[in-house]
PDB file of C-alpha atoms in Angstrom:
ATOM      1  CA  LEU A   1      85.592  73.355 117.862  1.00 44.00           C
ATOM      2  CA  LEU A   2      86.639  76.448 116.059  1.00 54.00           C
ATOM      3  CA  PRO A   3      89.868  76.560 114.146  1.00 59.00           C
ATOM      4  CA  GLY A   4      92.723  78.570 115.618  1.00 69.00           C
ATOM      5  CA  GLY A   5      91.439  79.114 119.096  1.00 80.00           C
ATOM      6  CA  MET A   6      92.339  81.962 121.468  1.00 82.00           C
ATOM      7  CA  ALA A   7      95.821  83.357 121.430  1.00 81.00           C
ATOM      8  CA  GLU A   8      96.133  82.902 125.195  1.00 79.00           C
ATOM      9  CA  PRO A   9      94.852  79.946 127.236  1.00 81.00           C
ATOM     10  CA  ARG A  10      92.725  81.223 130.131  1.00 85.00           C
ATOM     11  CA  ARG A  11      90.062  80.343 132.608  1.00 86.00           C
ATOM     12  CA  SER A  12      87.980  82.486 134.999  1.00 89.00           C
ATOM     13  CA  PHE A  13      87.596  84.926 132.112  1.00 94.00           C
ATOM     14  CA  ALA A  14      84.440  86.930 131.130  1.00 96.00           C
ATOM     15  CA  ALA A  15      82.799  86.924 127.786  1.00 96.00           C
ATOM     16  CA  ALA A  16      79.816  88.630 126.120  1.00 97.00           C
ATOM     17  CA  ALA A  17      78.358  88.667 122.576  1.00 95.00           C
ATOM     18  CA  ILE A  18      77.712  91.879 120.710  1.00 95.00           C
ATOM     19  CA  ALA A  19      76.529  92.917 117.210  1.00 90.00           C
ATOM     20  CA  VAL A  20      79.266  94.690 115.225  1.00 85.00           C
ATOM     21  CA  GLY A  21      78.417  95.988 111.706  1.00 83.00           C
ATOM     22  CA  GLY A  22      75.885  93.344 110.915  1.00 84.00           C
ATOM     23  CA  ASN A  23      77.969  90.515 112.297  1.00 86.00           C
ATOM     24  CA  ALA A  24      78.451  89.229 115.848  1.00 91.00           C
ATOM     25  CA  GLU A  25      81.523  89.106 118.065  1.00 93.00           C
ATOM     26  CA  ILE A  26      82.160  87.310 121.265  1.00 94.00           C
ATOM     27  CA  VAL A  27      84.591  89.380 123.352  1.00 96.00           C
ATOM     28  CA  VAL A  28      86.692  87.583 125.985  1.00 96.00           C
ATOM     29  CA  SER A  29      88.781  89.393 128.528  1.00 96.00           C
ATOM     30  CA  GLY A  30      90.964  88.722 131.527  1.00 94.00           C
ATOM     31  CA  GLY A  31      91.129  85.388 133.347  1.00 93.00           C
ATOM     32  CA  THR A  32      94.139  83.429 134.574  1.00 88.00           C
ATOM     33  CA  THR A  33      96.229  80.490 133.535  1.00 81.00           C
ATOM     34  CA  LEU A  34      96.666  78.931 136.951  1.00 66.00           C
ATOM     35  CA  PRO A  35      95.350  75.395 137.327  1.00 61.00           C
ATOM     36  CA  ILE A  36      92.086  74.937 139.300  1.00 57.00           C
ATOM     37  CA  GLY A  37      92.736  74.797 143.042  1.00 57.00           C
ATOM     38  CA  GLN A  38      95.510  77.357 142.931  1.00 57.00           C
ATOM     39  CA  GLU A  39      93.224  80.450 142.874  1.00 54.00           C
ATOM     40  CA  GLY A  40      93.571  83.027 145.601  1.00 51.00           C
ATOM     41  CA  ASN A  41      96.450  85.137 146.561  1.00 48.00           C
ATOM     42  CA  GLY A  42      98.981  85.713 143.737  1.00 50.00           C
ATOM     43  CA  HIS A  43      96.833  84.438 140.883  1.00 60.00           C
ATOM     44  CA  ALA A  44      98.292  86.706 138.216  1.00 79.00           C
ATOM     45  CA  PRO A  45      95.275  87.598 136.072  1.00 88.00           C
ATOM     46  CA  HIS A  46      95.432  88.750 132.443  1.00 89.00           C
ATOM     47  CA  ALA A  47      94.565  92.175 131.049  1.00 93.00           C
ATOM     48  CA  SER A  48      94.386  90.831 127.573  1.00 93.00           C
ATOM     49  CA  ALA A  49      91.263  90.653 125.440  1.00 95.00           C
ATOM     50  CA  GLU A  50      90.346  88.792 122.240  1.00 95.00           C
ATOM     51  CA  ALA A  51      87.282  88.778 119.925  1.00 93.00           C
ATOM     52  CA  LEU A  52      85.822  85.919 118.008  1.00 92.00           C
ATOM     53  CA  GLY A  53      84.290  87.457 114.874  1.00 90.00           C
ATOM     54  CA  LEU A  54      81.274  85.441 113.615  1.00 86.00           C
ATOM     55  CA  THR A  55      80.543  86.180 109.955  1.00 79.00           C
ATOM     56  CA  GLY A  56      78.687  84.326 107.223  1.00 75.00           C
ATOM     57  CA  GLY A  57      82.184  83.133 106.063  1.00 76.00           C
ATOM     58  CA  GLY A  58      83.284  81.656 109.325  1.00 79.00           C
ATOM     59  CA  ALA A  59      84.808  82.524 112.677  1.00 86.00           C
ATOM     60  CA  VAL A  60      88.142  84.223 113.321  1.00 87.00           C
ATOM     61  CA  TRP A  61      89.853  85.218 116.524  1.00 90.00           C
ATOM     62  CA  ARG A  62      91.696  88.573 116.776  1.00 90.00           C
ATOM     63  CA  ARG A  63      93.579  90.265 119.548  1.00 93.00           C
ATOM     64  CA  LEU A  64      92.217  93.459 121.061  1.00 95.00           C
ATOM     65  CA  SER A  65      93.919  96.157 123.100  1.00 96.00           C
ATOM     66  CA  PRO A  66      94.087  95.072 126.769  1.00 96.00           C
ATOM     67  CA  MET A  67      91.954  96.241 129.668  1.00 96.00           C
ATOM     68  CA  ALA A  68      93.423  98.896 131.981  1.00 95.00           C
ATOM     69  CA  VAL A  69      93.238  96.484 134.964  1.00 93.00           C
ATOM     70  CA  PRO A  70      94.115  92.762 134.789  1.00 93.00           C
ATOM     71  CA  ARG A  71      91.295  90.867 136.344  1.00 94.00           C
ATOM     72  CA  ALA A  72      89.848  87.308 136.606  1.00 92.00           C
ATOM     73  CA  GLY A  73      86.612  86.060 138.060  1.00 92.00           C
ATOM     74  CA  HIS A  74      84.671  89.030 136.590  1.00 96.00           C
ATOM     75  CA  ALA A  75      81.315  89.228 134.785  1.00 98.00           C
ATOM     76  CA  ALA A  76      80.367  90.707 131.411  1.00 98.00           C
ATOM     77  CA  ALA A  77      77.220  91.816 129.642  1.00 98.00           C
ATOM     78  CA  ALA A  78      76.440  93.886 126.528  1.00 97.00           C
ATOM     79  CA  LEU A  79      74.375  97.062 126.817  1.00 97.00           C
ATOM     80  CA  GLY A  80      73.855  99.914 124.408  1.00 95.00           C
ATOM     81  CA  GLY A  81      76.501  98.768 121.886  1.00 95.00           C
ATOM     82  CA  ARG A  82      79.204  98.266 124.527  1.00 97.00           C
ATOM     83  CA  ILE A  83      80.325  95.492 126.827  1.00 98.00           C
ATOM     84  CA  TYR A  84      80.691  96.159 130.610  1.00 98.00           C
ATOM     85  CA  PHE A  85      83.247  94.012 132.379  1.00 98.00           C
ATOM     86  CA  CYS A  86      82.424  94.149 136.143  1.00 98.00           C
ATOM     87  CA  GLY A  87      84.249  93.185 139.292  1.00 96.00           C
ATOM     88  CA  GLY A  88      86.669  90.288 139.562  1.00 94.00           C
ATOM     89  CA  SER A  89      89.954  90.409 141.398  1.00 90.00           C
ATOM     90  CA  VAL A  90      93.537  91.306 140.502  1.00 85.00           C
ATOM     91  CA  GLY A  91      95.430  88.706 142.459  1.00 72.00           C
ATOM     92  CA  ASP A  92      95.051  89.856 146.020  1.00 67.00           C
ATOM     93  CA  ALA A  93      91.730  88.015 146.433  1.00 71.00           C
ATOM     94  CA  VAL A  94      89.760  91.147 147.140  1.00 83.00           C
ATOM     95  CA  GLY A  95      86.714  91.653 144.915  1.00 90.00           C
ATOM     96  CA  LEU A  96      86.885  94.732 142.658  1.00 95.00           C
ATOM     97  CA  ALA A  97      84.071  97.316 142.375  1.00 97.00           C
ATOM     98  CA  THR A  98      85.623  98.700 139.193  1.00 97.00           C
ATOM     99  CA  VAL A  99      83.956  98.439 135.792  1.00 98.00           C
ATOM    100  CA  GLU A 100      85.584  98.691 132.382  1.00 98.00           C
ATOM    101  CA  CYS A 101      83.543  99.390 129.268  1.00 98.00           C
ATOM    102  CA  PHE A 102      84.528  98.077 125.804  1.00 98.00           C
ATOM    103  CA  ASP A 103      83.283  99.881 122.711  1.00 97.00           C
ATOM    104  CA  PRO A 104      83.750  97.641 119.644  1.00 94.00           C
ATOM    105  CA  ALA A 105      83.284 100.663 117.296  1.00 92.00           C
ATOM    106  CA  VAL A 106      86.597 102.201 118.583  1.00 94.00           C
ATOM    107  CA  GLU A 107      90.013 100.847 117.680  1.00 91.00           C
ATOM    108  CA  GLY A 108      93.024 100.542 119.976  1.00 93.00           C
ATOM    109  CA  PRO A 109      93.359 101.411 123.635  1.00 94.00           C
ATOM    110  CA  ALA A 110      90.619 104.053 123.495  1.00 96.00           C
ATOM    111  CA  ALA A 111      88.100 101.232 123.082  1.00 96.00           C
ATOM    112  CA  TRP A 112      88.420 100.677 126.887  1.00 98.00           C
ATOM    113  CA  THR A 113      87.024 103.247 129.275  1.00 97.00           C
ATOM    114  CA  SER A 114      86.354 103.245 133.008  1.00 97.00           C
ATOM    115  CA  SER A 115      82.697 103.301 133.969  1.00 98.00           C
ATOM    116  CA  THR A 116      81.053 104.136 137.292  1.00 98.00           C
ATOM    117  CA  PRO A 117      82.290 101.680 139.983  1.00 98.00           C
ATOM    118  CA  MET A 118      79.766  99.276 141.564  1.00 98.00           C
ATOM    119  CA  ASN A 119      78.694  99.888 145.112  1.00 97.00           C
ATOM    120  CA  VAL A 120      80.106  96.548 146.250  1.00 94.00           C
ATOM    121  CA  GLY A 121      83.364  94.862 145.286  1.00 95.00           C
ATOM    122  CA  ARG A 122      82.471  91.494 143.730  1.00 95.00           C
ATOM    123  CA  SER A 123      84.645  88.547 142.637  1.00 93.00           C
ATOM    124  CA  CYS A 124      82.865  85.804 140.633  1.00 93.00           C
ATOM    125  CA  PRO A 125      79.506  87.689 140.231  1.00 96.00           C
ATOM    126  CA  ALA A 126      77.009  87.196 137.374  1.00 98.00           C
ATOM    127  CA  ALA A 127      75.702  89.838 135.025  1.00 98.00           C
ATOM    128  CA  ALA A 128      72.759  90.299 132.656  1.00 97.00           C
ATOM    129  CA  VAL A 129      70.842  93.068 130.962  1.00 97.00           C
ATOM    130  CA  LEU A 130      67.114  93.562 131.525  1.00 96.00           C
ATOM    131  CA  SER A 131      64.939  96.547 130.394  1.00 95.00           C
ATOM    132  CA  GLY A 132      67.951  98.619 129.423  1.00 96.00           C
ATOM    133  CA  ARG A 133      69.807  98.200 132.711  1.00 97.00           C
ATOM    134  CA  LEU A 134      72.854  96.198 133.643  1.00 98.00           C
ATOM    135  CA  TYR A 135      72.394  93.846 136.676  1.00 98.00           C
ATOM    136  CA  VAL A 136      75.330  92.450 138.599  1.00 98.00           C
ATOM    137  CA  LEU A 137      74.453  89.908 141.165  1.00 98.00           C
ATOM    138  CA  GLY A 138      76.090  87.867 143.899  1.00 96.00           C
ATOM    139  CA  GLY A 139      79.783  87.026 143.877  1.00 95.00           C
ATOM    140  CA  SER A 140      82.027  87.375 146.889  1.00 92.00           C
ATOM    141  CA  ARG A 141      84.058  90.121 148.360  1.00 88.00           C
ATOM    142  CA  HIS A 142      87.114  87.717 148.112  1.00 80.00           C
ATOM    143  CA  TRP A 143      88.355  85.416 145.333  1.00 66.00           C
ATOM    144  CA  THR A 144      89.005  82.279 147.400  1.00 67.00           C
ATOM    145  CA  ARG A 145      86.554  79.557 147.737  1.00 62.00           C
ATOM    146  CA  GLY A 146      85.096  79.188 151.299  1.00 69.00           C
ATOM    147  CA  THR A 147      84.426  82.927 151.696  1.00 78.00           C
ATOM    148  CA  PRO A 148      80.806  83.903 152.069  1.00 86.00           C
ATOM    149  CA  ALA A 149      78.865  84.512 148.831  1.00 91.00           C
ATOM    150  CA  GLU A 150      76.975  87.796 148.326  1.00 93.00           C
ATOM    151  CA  GLN A 151      73.093  87.834 148.295  1.00 96.00           C
ATOM    152  CA  SER A 152      73.112  91.454 147.180  1.00 97.00           C
ATOM    153  CA  ALA A 153      72.541  92.743 143.617  1.00 98.00           C
ATOM    154  CA  GLU A 154      72.787  96.091 141.931  1.00 98.00           C
ATOM    155  CA  CYS A 155      71.736  97.588 138.652  1.00 98.00           C
ATOM    156  CA  PHE A 156      73.374 100.258 136.462  1.00 99.00           C
ATOM    157  CA  ASP A 157      71.426 102.789 134.494  1.00 98.00           C
ATOM    158  CA  PRO A 158      73.567 103.871 131.488  1.00 96.00           C
ATOM    159  CA  VAL A 159      71.584 107.072 131.109  1.00 96.00           C
ATOM    160  CA  THR A 160      72.398 108.434 134.619  1.00 97.00           C
ATOM    161  CA  ALA A 161      75.631 106.387 134.993  1.00 97.00           C
ATOM    162  CA  HIS A 162      74.462 105.453 138.468  1.00 98.00           C
ATOM    163  CA  TRP A 163      74.342 102.065 140.317  1.00 99.00           C
ATOM    164  CA  ASP A 164      71.195 101.335 142.399  1.00 98.00           C
ATOM    165  CA  THR A 165      70.515  98.552 144.866  1.00 97.00           C
ATOM    166  CA  ALA A 166      68.425  95.823 143.227  1.00 97.00           C
ATOM    167  CA  PRO A 167      66.340  93.175 144.941  1.00 95.00           C
ATOM    168  CA  MET A 168      68.427  90.611 146.728  1.00 95.00           C
ATOM    169  CA  LEU A 169      68.916  87.120 145.465  1.00 96.00           C
ATOM    170  CA  LEU A 170      66.924  84.430 147.284  1.00 95.00           C
ATOM    171  CA  GLU A 171      70.201  82.800 148.239  1.00 95.00           C
ATOM    172  CA  PRO A 172      73.798  83.910 148.241  1.00 94.00           C
ATOM    173  CA  ARG A 173      75.532  82.893 145.045  1.00 94.00           C
ATOM    174  CA  PHE A 174      79.202  82.838 143.875  1.00 89.00           C
ATOM    175  CA  ASP A 175      80.649  81.759 140.508  1.00 90.00           C
ATOM    176  CA  PHE A 176      77.265  81.244 138.812  1.00 93.00           C
ATOM    177  CA  CYS A 177      75.294  82.295 135.746  1.00 93.00           C
ATOM    178  CA  VAL A 178      72.219  84.431 135.220  1.00 94.00           C
ATOM    179  CA  GLY A 179      69.891  84.668 132.288  1.00 91.00           C
ATOM    180  CA  VAL A 180      66.801  86.595 131.155  1.00 92.00           C
ATOM    181  CA  VAL A 181      63.647  84.528 130.461  1.00 90.00           C
ATOM    182  CA  TRP A 182      60.871  85.513 128.038  1.00 83.00           C
ATOM    183  CA  SER A 183      58.684  86.906 130.818  1.00 80.00           C
ATOM    184  CA  GLY A 184      61.272  89.552 131.531  1.00 85.00           C
ATOM    185  CA  ALA A 185      62.746  88.138 134.768  1.00 89.00           C
ATOM    186  CA  LEU A 186      66.282  87.342 135.792  1.00 90.00           C
ATOM    187  CA  VAL A 187      66.960  83.661 136.658  1.00 92.00           C
ATOM    188  CA  ALA A 188      70.127  82.677 138.535  1.00 86.00           C
TER     189      ALA A 188
END
């Protein structure tokens, strides 16, 4: 365990690692403090964000400026020196299509910018980067358990700032992880 810990307890948050000036940071955003089983309508997500700076001398948490939209059940991935925080929900159980982009090279509220919204609102999706594109897969159009999971996927091209439909998942998935394997494939 790392000393200190996050300033705010949270679950259903998103996190991604990024290189910052020769060191690494893990940026954590959003989430909720409600106990498991109480998700759904009225779940009061956070807009807050924190970063765990990993240096040769140790690890230190620091607060960041908050996101524009509080969200929980979202996904995050680093691409092109920025972290994209995708989807989630704001407490009304409806999956968001919005995307917020965090630039660690910028200080204060200007570090957060809106990016092109996804084509589908997704709560609890997964995200990964492959071949210079951001893929967001699965999730659900609603936060609550028991709602149908999405089988769809989409990919974002940062050069054109456009989302395209990606090949569908073999099975619908919700609240899961995705990774990139050495052969250059996404595995969920």
